[in-house]
Coordinates of C-alpha atoms in Angstrom, one line a residue:
Chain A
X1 CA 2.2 -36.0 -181.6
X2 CA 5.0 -38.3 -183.2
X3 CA 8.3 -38.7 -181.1
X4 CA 11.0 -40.0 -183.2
X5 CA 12.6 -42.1 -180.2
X6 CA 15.6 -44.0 -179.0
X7 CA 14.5 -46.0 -175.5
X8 CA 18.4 -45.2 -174.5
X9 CA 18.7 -41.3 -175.3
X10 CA 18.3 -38.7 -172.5
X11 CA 17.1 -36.2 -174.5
X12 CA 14.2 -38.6 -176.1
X13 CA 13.3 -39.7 -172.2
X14 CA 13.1 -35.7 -170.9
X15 CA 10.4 -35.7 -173.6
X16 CA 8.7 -39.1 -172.9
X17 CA 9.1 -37.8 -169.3
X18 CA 7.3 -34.8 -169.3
X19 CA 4.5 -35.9 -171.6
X20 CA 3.6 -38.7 -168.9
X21 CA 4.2 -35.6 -166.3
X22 CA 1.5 -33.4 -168.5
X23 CA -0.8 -36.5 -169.4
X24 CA 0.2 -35.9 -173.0
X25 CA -0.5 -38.6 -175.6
X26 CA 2.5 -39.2 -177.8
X27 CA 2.6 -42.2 -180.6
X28 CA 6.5 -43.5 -180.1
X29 CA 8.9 -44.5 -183.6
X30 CA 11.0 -46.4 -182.1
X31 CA 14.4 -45.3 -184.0
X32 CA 17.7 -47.4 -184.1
X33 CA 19.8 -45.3 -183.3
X34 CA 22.5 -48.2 -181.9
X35 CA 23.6 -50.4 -183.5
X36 CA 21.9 -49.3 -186.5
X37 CA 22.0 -45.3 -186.8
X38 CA 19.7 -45.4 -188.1
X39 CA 19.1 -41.3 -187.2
X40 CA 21.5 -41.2 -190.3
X41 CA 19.8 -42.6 -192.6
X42 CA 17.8 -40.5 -195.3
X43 CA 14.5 -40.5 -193.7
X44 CA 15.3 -39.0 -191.0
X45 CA 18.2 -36.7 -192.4
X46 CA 14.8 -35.6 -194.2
X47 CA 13.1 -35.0 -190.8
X48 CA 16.1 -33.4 -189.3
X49 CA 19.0 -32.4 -191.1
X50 CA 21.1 -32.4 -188.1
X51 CA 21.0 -36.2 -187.0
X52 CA 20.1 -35.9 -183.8
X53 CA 17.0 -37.2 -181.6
X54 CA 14.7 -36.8 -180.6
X55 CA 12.4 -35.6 -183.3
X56 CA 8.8 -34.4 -182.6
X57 CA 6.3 -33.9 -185.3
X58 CA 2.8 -32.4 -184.9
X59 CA 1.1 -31.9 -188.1
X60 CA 3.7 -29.5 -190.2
X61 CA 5.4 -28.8 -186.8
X62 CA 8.8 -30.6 -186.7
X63 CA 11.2 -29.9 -183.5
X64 CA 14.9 -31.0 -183.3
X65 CA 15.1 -29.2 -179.9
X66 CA 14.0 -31.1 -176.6
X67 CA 13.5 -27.7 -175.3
X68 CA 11.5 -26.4 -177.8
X69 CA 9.7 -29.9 -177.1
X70 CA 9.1 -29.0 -174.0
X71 CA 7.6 -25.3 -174.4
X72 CA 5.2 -26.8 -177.0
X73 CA 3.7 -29.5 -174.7
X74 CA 3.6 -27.4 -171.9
X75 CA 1.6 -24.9 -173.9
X76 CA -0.4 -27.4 -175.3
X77 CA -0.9 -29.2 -171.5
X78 CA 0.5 -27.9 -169.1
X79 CA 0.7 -24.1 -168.9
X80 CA 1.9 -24.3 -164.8
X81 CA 5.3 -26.1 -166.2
X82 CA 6.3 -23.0 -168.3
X83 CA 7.4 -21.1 -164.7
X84 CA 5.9 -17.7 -166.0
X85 CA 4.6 -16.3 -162.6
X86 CA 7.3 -13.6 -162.3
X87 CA 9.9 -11.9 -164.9
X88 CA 12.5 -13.7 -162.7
X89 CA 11.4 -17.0 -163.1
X90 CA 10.3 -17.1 -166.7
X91 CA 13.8 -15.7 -167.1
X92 CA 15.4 -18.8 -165.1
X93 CA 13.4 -20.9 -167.2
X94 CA 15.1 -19.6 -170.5
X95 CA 18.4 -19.9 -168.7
X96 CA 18.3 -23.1 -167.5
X97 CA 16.9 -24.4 -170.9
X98 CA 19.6 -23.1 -172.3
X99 CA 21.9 -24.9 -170.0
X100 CA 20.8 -28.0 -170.7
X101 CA 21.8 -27.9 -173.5
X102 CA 25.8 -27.7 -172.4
X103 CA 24.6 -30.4 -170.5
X104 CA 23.8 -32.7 -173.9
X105 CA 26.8 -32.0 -175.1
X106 CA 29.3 -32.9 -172.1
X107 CA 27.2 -35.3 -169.6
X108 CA 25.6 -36.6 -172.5
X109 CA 29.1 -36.9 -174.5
X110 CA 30.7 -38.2 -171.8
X111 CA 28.1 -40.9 -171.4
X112 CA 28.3 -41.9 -175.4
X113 CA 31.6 -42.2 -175.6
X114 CA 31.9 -44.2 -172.4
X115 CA 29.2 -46.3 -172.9
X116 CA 28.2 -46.8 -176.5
X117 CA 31.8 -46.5 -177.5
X118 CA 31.6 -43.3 -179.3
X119 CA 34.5 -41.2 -180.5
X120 CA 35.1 -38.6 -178.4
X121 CA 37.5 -36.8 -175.5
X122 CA 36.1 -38.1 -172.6
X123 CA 38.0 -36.5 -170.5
X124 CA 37.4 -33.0 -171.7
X125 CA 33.6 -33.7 -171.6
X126 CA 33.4 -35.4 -168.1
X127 CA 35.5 -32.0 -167.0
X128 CA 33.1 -30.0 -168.9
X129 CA 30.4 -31.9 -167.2
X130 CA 30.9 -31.9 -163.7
X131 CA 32.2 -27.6 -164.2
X132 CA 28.1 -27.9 -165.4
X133 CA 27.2 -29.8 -161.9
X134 CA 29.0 -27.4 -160.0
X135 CA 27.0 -24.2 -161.7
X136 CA 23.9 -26.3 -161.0
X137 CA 24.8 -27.1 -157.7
X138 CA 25.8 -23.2 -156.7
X139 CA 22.2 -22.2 -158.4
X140 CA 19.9 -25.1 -156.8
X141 CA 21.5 -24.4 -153.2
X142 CA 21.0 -20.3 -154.4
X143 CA 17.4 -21.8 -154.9
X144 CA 17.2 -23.7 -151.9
X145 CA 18.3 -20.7 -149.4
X146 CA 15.3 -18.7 -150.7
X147 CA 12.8 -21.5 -149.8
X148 CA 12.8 -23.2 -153.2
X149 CA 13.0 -26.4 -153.8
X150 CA 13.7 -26.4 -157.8
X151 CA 15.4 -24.5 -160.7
X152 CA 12.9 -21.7 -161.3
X153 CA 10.8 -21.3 -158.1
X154 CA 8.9 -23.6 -155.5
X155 CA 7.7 -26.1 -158.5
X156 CA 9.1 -27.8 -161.0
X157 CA 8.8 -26.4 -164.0
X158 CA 10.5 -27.3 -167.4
X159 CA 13.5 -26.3 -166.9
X160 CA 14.4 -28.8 -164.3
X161 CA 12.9 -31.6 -166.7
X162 CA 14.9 -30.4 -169.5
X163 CA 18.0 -31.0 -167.3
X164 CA 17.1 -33.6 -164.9
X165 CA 18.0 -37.0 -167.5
X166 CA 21.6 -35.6 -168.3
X167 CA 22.3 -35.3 -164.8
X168 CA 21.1 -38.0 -163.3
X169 CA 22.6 -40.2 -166.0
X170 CA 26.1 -38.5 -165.3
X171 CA 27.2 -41.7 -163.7
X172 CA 26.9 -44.0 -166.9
X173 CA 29.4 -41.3 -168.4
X174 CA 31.7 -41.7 -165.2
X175 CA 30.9 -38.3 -163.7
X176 CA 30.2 -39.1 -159.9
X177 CA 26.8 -37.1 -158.3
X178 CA 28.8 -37.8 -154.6
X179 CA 30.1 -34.3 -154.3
X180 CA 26.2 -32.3 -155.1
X181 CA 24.0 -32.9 -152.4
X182 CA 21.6 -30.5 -153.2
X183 CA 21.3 -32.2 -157.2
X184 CA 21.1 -35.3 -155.1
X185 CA 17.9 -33.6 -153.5
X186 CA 16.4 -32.4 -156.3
X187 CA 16.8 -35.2 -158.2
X188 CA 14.8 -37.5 -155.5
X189 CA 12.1 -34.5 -155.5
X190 CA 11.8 -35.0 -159.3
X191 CA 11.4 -38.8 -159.1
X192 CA 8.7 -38.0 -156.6
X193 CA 6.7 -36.0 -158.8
X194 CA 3.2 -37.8 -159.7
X195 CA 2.9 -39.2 -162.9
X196 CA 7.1 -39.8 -163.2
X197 CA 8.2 -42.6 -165.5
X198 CA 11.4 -44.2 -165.7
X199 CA 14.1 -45.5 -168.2
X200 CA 17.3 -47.3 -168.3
X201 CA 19.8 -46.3 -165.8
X202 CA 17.0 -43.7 -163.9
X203 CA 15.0 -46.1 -160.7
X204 CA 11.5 -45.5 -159.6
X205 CA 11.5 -44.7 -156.1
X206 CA 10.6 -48.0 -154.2
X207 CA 7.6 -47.4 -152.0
X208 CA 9.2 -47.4 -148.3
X209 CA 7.2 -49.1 -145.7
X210 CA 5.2 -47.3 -143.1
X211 CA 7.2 -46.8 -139.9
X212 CA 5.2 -49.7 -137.3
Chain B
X1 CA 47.1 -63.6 -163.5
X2 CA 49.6 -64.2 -166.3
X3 CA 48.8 -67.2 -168.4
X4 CA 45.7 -67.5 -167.3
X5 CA 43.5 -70.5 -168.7
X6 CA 41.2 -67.8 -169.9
X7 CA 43.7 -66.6 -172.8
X8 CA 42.6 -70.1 -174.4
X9 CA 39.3 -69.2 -174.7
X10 CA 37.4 -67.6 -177.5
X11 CA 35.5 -64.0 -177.0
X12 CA 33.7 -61.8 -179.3
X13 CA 35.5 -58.7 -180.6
X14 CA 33.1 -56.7 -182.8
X15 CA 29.7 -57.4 -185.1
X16 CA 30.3 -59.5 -187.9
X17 CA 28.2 -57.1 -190.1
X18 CA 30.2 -53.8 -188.6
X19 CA 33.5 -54.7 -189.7
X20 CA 33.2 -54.6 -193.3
X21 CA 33.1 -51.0 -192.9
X22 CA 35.7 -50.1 -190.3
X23 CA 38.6 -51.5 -188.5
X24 CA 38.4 -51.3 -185.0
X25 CA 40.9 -51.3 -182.0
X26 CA 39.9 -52.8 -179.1
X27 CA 41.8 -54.9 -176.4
X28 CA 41.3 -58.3 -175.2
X29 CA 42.1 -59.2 -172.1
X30 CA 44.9 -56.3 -171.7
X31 CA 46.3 -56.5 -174.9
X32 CA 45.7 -54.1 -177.5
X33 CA 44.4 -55.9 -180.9
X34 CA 42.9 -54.6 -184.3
X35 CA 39.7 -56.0 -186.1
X36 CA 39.7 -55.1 -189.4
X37 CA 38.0 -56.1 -192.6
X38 CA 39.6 -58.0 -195.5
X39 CA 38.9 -58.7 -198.8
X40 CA 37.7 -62.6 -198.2
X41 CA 34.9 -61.3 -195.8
X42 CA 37.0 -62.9 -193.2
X43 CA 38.3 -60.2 -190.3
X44 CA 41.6 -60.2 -189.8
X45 CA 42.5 -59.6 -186.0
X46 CA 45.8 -58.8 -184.8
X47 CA 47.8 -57.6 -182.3
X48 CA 49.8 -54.6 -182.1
X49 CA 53.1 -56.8 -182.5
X50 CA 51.9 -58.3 -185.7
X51 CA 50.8 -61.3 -184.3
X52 CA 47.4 -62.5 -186.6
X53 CA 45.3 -64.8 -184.2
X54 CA 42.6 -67.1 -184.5
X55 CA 39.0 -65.9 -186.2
X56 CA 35.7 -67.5 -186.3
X57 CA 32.8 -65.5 -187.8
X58 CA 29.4 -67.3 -185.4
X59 CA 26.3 -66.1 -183.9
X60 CA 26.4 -62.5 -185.7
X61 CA 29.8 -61.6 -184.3
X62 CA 33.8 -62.0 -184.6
X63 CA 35.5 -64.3 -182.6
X64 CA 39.1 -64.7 -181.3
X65 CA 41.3 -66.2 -178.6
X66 CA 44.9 -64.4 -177.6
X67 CA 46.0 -68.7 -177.1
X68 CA 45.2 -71.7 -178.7
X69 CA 42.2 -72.9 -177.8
X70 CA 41.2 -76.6 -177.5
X71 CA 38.3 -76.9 -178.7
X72 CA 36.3 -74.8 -181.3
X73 CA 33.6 -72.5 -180.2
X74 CA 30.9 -73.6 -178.6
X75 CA 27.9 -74.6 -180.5
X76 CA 24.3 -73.0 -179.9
X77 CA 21.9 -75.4 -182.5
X78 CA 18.8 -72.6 -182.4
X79 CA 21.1 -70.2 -184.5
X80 CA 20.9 -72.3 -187.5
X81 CA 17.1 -73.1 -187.2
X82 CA 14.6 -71.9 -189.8
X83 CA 12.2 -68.9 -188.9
X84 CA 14.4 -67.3 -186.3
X85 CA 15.4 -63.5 -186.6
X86 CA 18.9 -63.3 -185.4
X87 CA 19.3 -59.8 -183.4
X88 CA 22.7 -58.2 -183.0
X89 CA 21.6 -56.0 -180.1
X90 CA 24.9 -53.9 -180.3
X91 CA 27.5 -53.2 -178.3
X92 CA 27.7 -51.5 -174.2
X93 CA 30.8 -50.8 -171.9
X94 CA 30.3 -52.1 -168.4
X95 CA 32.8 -51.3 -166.0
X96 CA 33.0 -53.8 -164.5
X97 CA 34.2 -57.9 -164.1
X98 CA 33.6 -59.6 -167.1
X99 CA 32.8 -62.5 -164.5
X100 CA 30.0 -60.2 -162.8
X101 CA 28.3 -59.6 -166.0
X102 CA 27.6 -63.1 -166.7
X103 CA 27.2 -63.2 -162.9
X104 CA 24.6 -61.1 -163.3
X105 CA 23.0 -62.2 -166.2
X106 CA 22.4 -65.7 -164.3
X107 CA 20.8 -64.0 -161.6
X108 CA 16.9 -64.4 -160.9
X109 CA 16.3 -62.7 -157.5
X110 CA 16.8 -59.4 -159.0
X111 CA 14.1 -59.6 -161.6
X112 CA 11.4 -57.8 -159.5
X113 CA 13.7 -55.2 -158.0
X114 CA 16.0 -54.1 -161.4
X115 CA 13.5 -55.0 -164.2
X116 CA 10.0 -53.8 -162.3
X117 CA 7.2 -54.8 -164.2
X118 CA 9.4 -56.1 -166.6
X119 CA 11.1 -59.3 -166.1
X120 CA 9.5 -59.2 -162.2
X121 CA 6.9 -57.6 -160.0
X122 CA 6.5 -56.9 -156.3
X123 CA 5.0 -59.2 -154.8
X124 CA 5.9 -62.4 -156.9
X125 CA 9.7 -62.2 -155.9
X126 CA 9.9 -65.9 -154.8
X127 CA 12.6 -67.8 -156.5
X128 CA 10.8 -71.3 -156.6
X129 CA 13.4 -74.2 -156.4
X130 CA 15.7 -75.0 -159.6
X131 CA 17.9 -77.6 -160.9
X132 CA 21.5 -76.5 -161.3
X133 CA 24.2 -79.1 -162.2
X134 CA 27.9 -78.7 -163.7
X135 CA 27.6 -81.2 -166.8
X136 CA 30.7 -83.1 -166.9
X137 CA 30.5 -84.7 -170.8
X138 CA 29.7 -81.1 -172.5
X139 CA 31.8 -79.2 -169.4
X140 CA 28.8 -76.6 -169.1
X141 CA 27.1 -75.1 -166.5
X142 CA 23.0 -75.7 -166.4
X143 CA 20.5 -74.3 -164.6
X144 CA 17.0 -75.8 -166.0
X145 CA 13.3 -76.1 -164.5
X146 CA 13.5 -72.2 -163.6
X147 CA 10.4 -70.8 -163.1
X148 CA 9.3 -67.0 -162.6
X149 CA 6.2 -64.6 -162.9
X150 CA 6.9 -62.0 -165.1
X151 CA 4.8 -59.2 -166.4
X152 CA 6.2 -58.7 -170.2
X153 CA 8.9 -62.0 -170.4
X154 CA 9.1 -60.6 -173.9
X155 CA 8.5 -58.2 -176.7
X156 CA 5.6 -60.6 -177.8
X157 CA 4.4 -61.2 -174.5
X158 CA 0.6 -60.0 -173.6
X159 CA 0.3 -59.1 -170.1
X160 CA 1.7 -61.6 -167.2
X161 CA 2.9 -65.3 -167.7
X162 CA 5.1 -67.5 -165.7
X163 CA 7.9 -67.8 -167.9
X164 CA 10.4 -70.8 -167.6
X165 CA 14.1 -70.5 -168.1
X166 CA 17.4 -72.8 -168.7
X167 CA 20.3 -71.0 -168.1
X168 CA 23.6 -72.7 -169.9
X169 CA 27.5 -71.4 -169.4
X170 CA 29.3 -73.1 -172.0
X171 CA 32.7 -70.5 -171.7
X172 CA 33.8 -67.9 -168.8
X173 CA 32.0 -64.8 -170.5
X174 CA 29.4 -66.5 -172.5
X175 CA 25.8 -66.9 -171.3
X176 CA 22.9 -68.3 -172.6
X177 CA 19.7 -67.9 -171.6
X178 CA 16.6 -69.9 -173.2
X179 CA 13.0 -69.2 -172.2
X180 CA 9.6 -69.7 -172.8
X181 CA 8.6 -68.2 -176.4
X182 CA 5.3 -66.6 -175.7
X183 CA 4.1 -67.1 -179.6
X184 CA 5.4 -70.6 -180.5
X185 CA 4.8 -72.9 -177.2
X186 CA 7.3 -75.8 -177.2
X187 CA 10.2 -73.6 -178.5
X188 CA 12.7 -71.8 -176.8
X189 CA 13.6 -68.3 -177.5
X190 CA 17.6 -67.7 -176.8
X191 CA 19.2 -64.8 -175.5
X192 CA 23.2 -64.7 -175.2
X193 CA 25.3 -62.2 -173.8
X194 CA 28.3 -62.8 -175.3
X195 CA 31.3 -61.1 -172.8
X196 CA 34.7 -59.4 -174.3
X197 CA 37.0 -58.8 -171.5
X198 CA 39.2 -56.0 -171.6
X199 CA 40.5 -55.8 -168.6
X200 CA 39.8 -57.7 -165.2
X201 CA 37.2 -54.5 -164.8
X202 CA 36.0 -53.6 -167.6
X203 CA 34.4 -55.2 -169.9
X204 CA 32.4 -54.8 -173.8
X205 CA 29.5 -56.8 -174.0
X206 CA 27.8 -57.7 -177.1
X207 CA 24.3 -59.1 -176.1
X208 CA 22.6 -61.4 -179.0
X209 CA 19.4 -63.2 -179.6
X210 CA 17.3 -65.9 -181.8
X211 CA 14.2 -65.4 -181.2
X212 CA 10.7 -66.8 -182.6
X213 CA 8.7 -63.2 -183.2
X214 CA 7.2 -62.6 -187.0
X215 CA 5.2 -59.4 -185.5
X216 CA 8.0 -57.3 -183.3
X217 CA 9.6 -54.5 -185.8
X218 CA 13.6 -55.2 -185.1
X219 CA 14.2 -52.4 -183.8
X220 CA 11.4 -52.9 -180.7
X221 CA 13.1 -56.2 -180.7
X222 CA 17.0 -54.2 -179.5
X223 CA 15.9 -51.9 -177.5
X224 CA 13.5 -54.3 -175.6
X225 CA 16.8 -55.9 -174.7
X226 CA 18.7 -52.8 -174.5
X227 CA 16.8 -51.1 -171.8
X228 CA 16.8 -54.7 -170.1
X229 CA 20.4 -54.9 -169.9
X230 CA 20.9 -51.2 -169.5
X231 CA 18.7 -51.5 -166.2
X232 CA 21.3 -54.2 -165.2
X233 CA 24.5 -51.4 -166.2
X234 CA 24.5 -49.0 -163.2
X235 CA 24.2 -51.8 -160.7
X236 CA 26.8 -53.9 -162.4
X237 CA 29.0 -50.9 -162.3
X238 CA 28.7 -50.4 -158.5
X239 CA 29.2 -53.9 -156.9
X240 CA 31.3 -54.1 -154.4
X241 CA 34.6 -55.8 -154.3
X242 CA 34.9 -54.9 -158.1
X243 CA 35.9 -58.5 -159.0
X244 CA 34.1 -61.6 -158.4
X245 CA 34.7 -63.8 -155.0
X246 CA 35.5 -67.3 -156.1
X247 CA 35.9 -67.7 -151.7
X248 CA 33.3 -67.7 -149.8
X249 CA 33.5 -65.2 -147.5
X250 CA 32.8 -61.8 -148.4
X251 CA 29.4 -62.6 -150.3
X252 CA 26.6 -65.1 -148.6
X253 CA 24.8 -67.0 -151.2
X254 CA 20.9 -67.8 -150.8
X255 CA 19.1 -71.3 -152.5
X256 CA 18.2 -68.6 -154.9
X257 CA 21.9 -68.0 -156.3
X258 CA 22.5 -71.9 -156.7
X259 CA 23.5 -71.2 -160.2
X260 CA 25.9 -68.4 -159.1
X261 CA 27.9 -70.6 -156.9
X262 CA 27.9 -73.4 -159.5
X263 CA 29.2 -70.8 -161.8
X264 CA 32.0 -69.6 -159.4
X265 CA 33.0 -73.5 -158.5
X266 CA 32.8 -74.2 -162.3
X267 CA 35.2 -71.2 -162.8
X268 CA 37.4 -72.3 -159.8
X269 CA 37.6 -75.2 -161.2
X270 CA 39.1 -74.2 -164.2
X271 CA 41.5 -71.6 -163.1
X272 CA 39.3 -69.3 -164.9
X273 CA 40.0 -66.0 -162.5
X274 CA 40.7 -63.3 -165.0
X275 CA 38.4 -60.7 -163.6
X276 CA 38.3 -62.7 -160.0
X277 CA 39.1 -62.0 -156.5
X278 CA 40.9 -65.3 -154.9
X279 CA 41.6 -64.8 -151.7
X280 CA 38.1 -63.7 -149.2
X281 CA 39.3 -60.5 -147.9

């Protein structure tokens, strides 16, 4: 599997993320993306007529979609991550999938415009964005009253990978994580997960000491 | 902080390359300006009253000054040496003082705990003594015999090496950082971070590099520094006071931030406080 990758995207890390989270093997193309755009340029406008990254290729199989990524590793890998112990929670899955994509567009935005210096409203998206934390918060505290500690049910699944990147990279775009407790929560218990790998802008936890 | 000795000074405004194909408006230190291409392959920069000020086209990137400045850029000799790839590593909005980033930049102690397994590693965070000294003939700050266990120093670095740095501060928001060049002993690999203040808290910053690597594809070669210095970018953005203390007071320096506080007395020295608290509050 061939990830078309930019070491600064969100979306390219929730797919880097998860693969180390699944043990999956993926052979990185570095893309450059800034300053170069390389994402615009005619071999990759081949790959993926819509300019965006990441791009993940698998024999014929070509995905524009970091959820779609997602599904197809999980399948592949890790069957547990696709949440589908319930109608319910399968359904959450779907929903929340499809929310992070809203949260590409304004988090993400936001963060483009404020730190790459791309054209944009900013402050239409970092609204946009934090309106997103707020229906996040609201559905991990709904979550959390029902004894679960993530999007979907008791485990992660890939519907809080898909939108854990944007999120916790809200800052970069501005958009302050002070007000969301329980994102702030679920956030940590993400970075806790076994097998969790970083990137710019998102810390590893630091290994506390033992209490003496 | 009208009149500022910092208005004489020059800072980069855009990539030298970028400009050709679009104008940009930016602001230096408060003031609106333009950068736009021309027909002699020289930028014209301007400000929004018409005024046209002073360009120099170096090290990959447009240059201006909103005064007159004294003396002509700075000069860094590696950038005209044969065999080096020059890297424009593109552009990235801090908030924050322009002072702090190159603050920052000069800072060793944080190598283990920002760049892990990078730059630095638990348990080798021991800052072993350094050399720091304010050269009076070339009016630069130095900081030379710098030494430091690092992981991956570089993109063409195999496995750990102690790595050994000079740090130099030829103007306000310039740094430039030479270390050990993993695959041509004897040589220096330079990485700048050239600093364009926009305001006293927020700043553009256009790091650069000449490095010795025939094997790194470019783009490894940008995004090794980009996720370096985007490590560095949420920190930098939440230091606390916002501006950088030329008084001692509020911050307590270490032995380890020796080139810090040569930095800050350097500055002091000058009257160079755009993007400076004065007074210790």
């Amino acid at each position: 599997m061939k990830l078309y990758d930019y070491i600064l995207s969100p979306d390219c890390y929730t797919v880097r993320l998860f693969a180390a989270l699944s043990q999956t093997e993926l052979a990185l193309r570095p893309v450059d993306f800034h300053p170069g755009k390389e994402h615009l340029g005619p071999e990759l406008l081949r790959l993926n007529p819509a300019g965006s990254l990441p791009v993940l290729e698998d024999g014929d199989l070509v995905l524009s979609e970091p959820a779609a990524m997602l599904v197809y590793i999980a399948e592949k890998a890790a069957e547990d991550w696709l949440g589908r112990t319930a109608p319910d929670s399968a359904a959450r899955v779907q929903q929340w999938l499809g929310f992070s994509r809203r949260l590409s567009d304004n988090l993400g935005g936001a963060r483009l415009c404020q730190m790459l210096l791309y054209p944009g409203d900013v402050a239409a998206l970092q609204l946009a964005g934090r309106t997103a934390l707020r229906e996040l918060e609201a559905g991990l505290v709904e979550q959390d009253l029902g004894g679960n500690g993530f999007l979907a049910g008791p485990n992660a699944t890939i519907a809080d990978i898909a939108c854990f990147a944007h999120v916790a990279l809200a800052p970069d775009g501005n958009v302050d994580l002070e007000p969301y407790p329980a994102i702030r929560r679920w956030l940590r218990a993400i970075r806790s997960l076994p097998g969790f790998i970083e990137m710019p802008g998102i810390h590893r936890l630091h290994e506390l000491k033992p209490d003496p | 902080m009208s009149l500022n000795p910092m208005i004489d000074q020059w800072y980069p405004v855009a990539i030298a390359t970028e400009v050709t194909q679009d104008s940009r408006e930016t602001q230096l230190m408060g003031t609106p300006i333009t950068v736009a291409g021309s027909e002699t392959g020289i930028p014209a920069v301007t400000t929004a009253e018409g005024r046209v000020l002073p360009v120099r086209l170096r090290f990959g990137h447009v240059w201006t000054s909103l005064g007159a400045p004294e003396k002509d850029l700075f000069e860094i000799e590696e950038a005209d040496q044969p065999g080096r790839r020059l890297v424009d590593v593109g552009v990235v909005r801090v908030r924050c003082s322009p002072l702090r980033a190159v603050e920052n930049f000069l800072d060793i102690a944080h190598f283990p705990f920002v760049h892990t397994d990078i730059l630095g590693a638990e348990p080798h965070t021991e800052v072993e003594d350094y050399t720091v000294e304010i050269r009076e003939e070339s009016d630069e700050v130095w900081a030379t015999q710098v030494k430091f266990f690092q992981p991956q120093a570089a993109k063409s670095a195999e496995g750990g090496i102690t790595t050994e740095y000079m740090y130099r501060v030829p103007a306000p928001t310039c740094s430039i950082l030479y270390k050990t060049c993993p695959p041509r002993p004897g040589e220096w690999d330079v990485i700048a971070l050239f600093v364009q203040p926009l305001t006293e808290e927020l700043c553009d910053v256009w790091p650069w590099m000449a490095l010795f690597d025939d094997d790194s594809d470019l783009t490894d070669l940008i995004h090794f520094q980009q996720m370096i210095f985007l490590q560095d970018r949420s920190i930098l953005e939440n230091q606390i006071p916002s501006r950088l203390p030329l008084d001692p007071g509020k911050e307590i320096p270490t032995r380890a931030d020796l080139t810090s506080v040569a930095y800050r007395r350097w500055l002091k020295r000058h009257g160079f406080t755009y993007g400076a608290q004065l007074v210790a509050q």
